mmCIF file of C-alpha atoms in Angstrom:
data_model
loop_
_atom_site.group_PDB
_atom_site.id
_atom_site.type_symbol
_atom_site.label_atom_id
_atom_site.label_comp_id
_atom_site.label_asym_id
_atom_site.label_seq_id
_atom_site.Cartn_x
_atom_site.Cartn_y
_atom_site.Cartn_z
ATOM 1 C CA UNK A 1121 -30.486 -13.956 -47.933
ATOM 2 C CA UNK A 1122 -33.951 -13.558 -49.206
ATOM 3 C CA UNK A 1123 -35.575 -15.310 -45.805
ATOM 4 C CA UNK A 1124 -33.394 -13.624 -43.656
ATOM 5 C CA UNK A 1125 -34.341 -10.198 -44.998
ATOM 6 C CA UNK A 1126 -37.778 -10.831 -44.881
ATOM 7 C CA UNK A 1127 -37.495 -12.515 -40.910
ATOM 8 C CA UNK A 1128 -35.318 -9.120 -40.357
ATOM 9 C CA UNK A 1129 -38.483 -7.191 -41.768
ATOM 10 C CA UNK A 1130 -41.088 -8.976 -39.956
ATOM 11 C CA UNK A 1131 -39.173 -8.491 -36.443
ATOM 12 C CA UNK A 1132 -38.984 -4.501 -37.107
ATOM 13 C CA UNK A 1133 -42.495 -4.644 -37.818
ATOM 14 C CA UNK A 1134 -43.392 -7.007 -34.886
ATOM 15 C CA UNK A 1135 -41.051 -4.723 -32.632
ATOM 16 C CA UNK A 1136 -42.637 -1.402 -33.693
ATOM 17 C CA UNK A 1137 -46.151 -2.698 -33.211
ATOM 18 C CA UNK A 1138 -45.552 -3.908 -29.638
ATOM 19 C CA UNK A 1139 -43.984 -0.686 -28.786
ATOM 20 C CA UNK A 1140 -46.855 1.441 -30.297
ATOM 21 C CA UNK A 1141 -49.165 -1.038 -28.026
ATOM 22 C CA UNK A 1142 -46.893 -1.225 -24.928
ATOM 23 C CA UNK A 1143 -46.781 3.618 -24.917
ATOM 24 C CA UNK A 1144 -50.770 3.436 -26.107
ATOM 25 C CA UNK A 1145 -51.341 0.840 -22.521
ATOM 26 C CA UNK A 1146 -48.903 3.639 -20.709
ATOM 27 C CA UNK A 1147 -46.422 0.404 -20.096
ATOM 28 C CA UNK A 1148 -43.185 2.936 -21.070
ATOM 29 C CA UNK A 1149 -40.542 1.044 -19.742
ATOM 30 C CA UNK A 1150 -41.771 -1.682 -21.406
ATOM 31 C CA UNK A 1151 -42.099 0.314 -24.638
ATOM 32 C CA UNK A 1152 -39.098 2.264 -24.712
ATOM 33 C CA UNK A 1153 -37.234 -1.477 -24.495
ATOM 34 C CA UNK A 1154 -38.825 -2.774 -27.681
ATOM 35 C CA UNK A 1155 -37.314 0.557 -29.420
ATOM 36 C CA UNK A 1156 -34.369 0.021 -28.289
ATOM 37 C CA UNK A 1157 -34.323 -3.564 -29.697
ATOM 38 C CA UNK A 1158 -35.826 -2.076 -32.899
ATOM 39 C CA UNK A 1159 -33.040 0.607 -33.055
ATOM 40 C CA UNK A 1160 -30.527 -2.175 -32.561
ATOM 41 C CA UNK A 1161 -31.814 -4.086 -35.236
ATOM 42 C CA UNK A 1162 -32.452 -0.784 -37.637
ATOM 43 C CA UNK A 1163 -29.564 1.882 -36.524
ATOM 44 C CA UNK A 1164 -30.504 4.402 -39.390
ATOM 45 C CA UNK A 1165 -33.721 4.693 -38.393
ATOM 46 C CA UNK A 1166 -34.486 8.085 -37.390
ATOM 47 C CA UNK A 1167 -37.939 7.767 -36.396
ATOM 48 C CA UNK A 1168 -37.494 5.064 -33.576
ATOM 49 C CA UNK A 1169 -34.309 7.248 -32.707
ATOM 50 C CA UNK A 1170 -36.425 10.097 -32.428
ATOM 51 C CA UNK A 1171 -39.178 8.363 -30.404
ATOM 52 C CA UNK A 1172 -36.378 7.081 -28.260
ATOM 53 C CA UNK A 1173 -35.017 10.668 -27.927
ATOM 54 C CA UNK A 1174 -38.746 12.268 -26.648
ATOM 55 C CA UNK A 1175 -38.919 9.781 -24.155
ATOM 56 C CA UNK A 1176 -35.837 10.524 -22.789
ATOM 57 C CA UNK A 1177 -36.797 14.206 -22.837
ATOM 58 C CA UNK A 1178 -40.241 13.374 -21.340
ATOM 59 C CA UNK A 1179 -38.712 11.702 -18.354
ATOM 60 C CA UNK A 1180 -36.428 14.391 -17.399
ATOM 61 C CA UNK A 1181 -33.000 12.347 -18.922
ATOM 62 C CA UNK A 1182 -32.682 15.518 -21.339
ATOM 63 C CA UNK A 1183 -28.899 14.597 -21.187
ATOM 64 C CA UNK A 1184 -29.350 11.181 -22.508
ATOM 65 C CA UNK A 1185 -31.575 12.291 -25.362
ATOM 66 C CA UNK A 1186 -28.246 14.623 -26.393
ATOM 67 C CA UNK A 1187 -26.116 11.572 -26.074
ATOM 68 C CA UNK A 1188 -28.258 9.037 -28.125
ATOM 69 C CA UNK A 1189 -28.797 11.859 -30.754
ATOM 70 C CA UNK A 1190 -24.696 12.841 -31.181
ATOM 71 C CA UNK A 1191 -24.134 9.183 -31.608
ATOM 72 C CA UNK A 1192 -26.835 9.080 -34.434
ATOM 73 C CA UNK A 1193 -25.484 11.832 -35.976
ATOM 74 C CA UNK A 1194 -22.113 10.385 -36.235
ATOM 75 C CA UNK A 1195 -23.457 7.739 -37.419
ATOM 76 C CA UNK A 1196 -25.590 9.111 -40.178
ATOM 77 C CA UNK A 1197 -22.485 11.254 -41.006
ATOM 78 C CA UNK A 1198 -20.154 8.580 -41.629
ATOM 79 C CA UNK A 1199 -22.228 6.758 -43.511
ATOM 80 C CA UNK A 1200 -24.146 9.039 -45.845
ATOM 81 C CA UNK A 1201 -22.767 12.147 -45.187
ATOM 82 C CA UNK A 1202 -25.486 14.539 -43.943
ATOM 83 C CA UNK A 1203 -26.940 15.060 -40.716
ATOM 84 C CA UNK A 1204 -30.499 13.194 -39.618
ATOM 85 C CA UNK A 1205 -33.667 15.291 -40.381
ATOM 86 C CA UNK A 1206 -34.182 16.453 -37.156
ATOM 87 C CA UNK A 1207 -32.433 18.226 -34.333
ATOM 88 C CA UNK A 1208 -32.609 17.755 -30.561
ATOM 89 C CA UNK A 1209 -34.573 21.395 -30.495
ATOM 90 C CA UNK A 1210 -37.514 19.524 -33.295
ATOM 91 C CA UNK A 1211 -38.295 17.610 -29.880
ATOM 92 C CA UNK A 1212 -39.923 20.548 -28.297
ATOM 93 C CA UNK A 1213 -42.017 21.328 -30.759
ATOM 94 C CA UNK A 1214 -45.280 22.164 -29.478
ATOM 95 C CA UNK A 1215 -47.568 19.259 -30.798
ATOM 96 C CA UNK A 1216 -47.349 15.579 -28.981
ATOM 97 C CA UNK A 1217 -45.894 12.610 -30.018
ATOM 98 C CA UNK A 1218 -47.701 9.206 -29.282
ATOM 99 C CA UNK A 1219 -44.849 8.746 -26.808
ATOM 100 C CA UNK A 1220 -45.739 12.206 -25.295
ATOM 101 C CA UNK A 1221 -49.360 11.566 -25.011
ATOM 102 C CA UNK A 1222 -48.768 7.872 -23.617
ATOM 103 C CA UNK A 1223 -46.368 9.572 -21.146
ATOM 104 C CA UNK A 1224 -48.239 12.908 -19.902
ATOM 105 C CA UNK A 1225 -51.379 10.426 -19.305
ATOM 106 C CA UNK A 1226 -49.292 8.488 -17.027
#
């Protein structure tokens, strides 16, 4: 179990590297698929969620942002019992995300 963790570990690092590299280089399709592999492998994690969830927004698929953040929330709900730190109306907020920036310079 020990090794397995620590492959598990290295691929969520590996995975959230190449996306920060892939949105830096403005390759956003290519980005937003390594988050999605790294939110398959970590479902909990809000932040990749998040950065998921401002693409979605920053491409005009405002609907799927809603979707992918109610099915968080249920998640997050079942499982610990409170809601995730952030709400769909945190993704407006007026400062940019590296996701933002990699997109408006697109």
């Amino acid at each position: 179990m020990p090794e397995r963790h620590r492959l598990h570990d290295l691929a969520c690092t590996g995975l959230r590297r190449l996306a920060d590299i892939r949105l830096e280089r403005r390759l956003i399709d290519s980005g937003a698929r390594c988050l999605e592999r790294l939110a398959t492998l970590q479902p909990y994690d809000e932040d990749v969620h998040r950065r998921l969830m401002e693409l979605d927004i920053m491409q005009g698929r405002r609907s799927d942002a809603v979707r992918r953040y109610a099915t968080l929330r249920s998640r997050i709900r079942r499982t610990f019992g409170h809601d995730p730190d952030f709400t769909p109306a945190d993704l407006a907020r007026p400062e940019l995300s590296p996701c933002e920036r990699a997109l408006r310079a697109r």
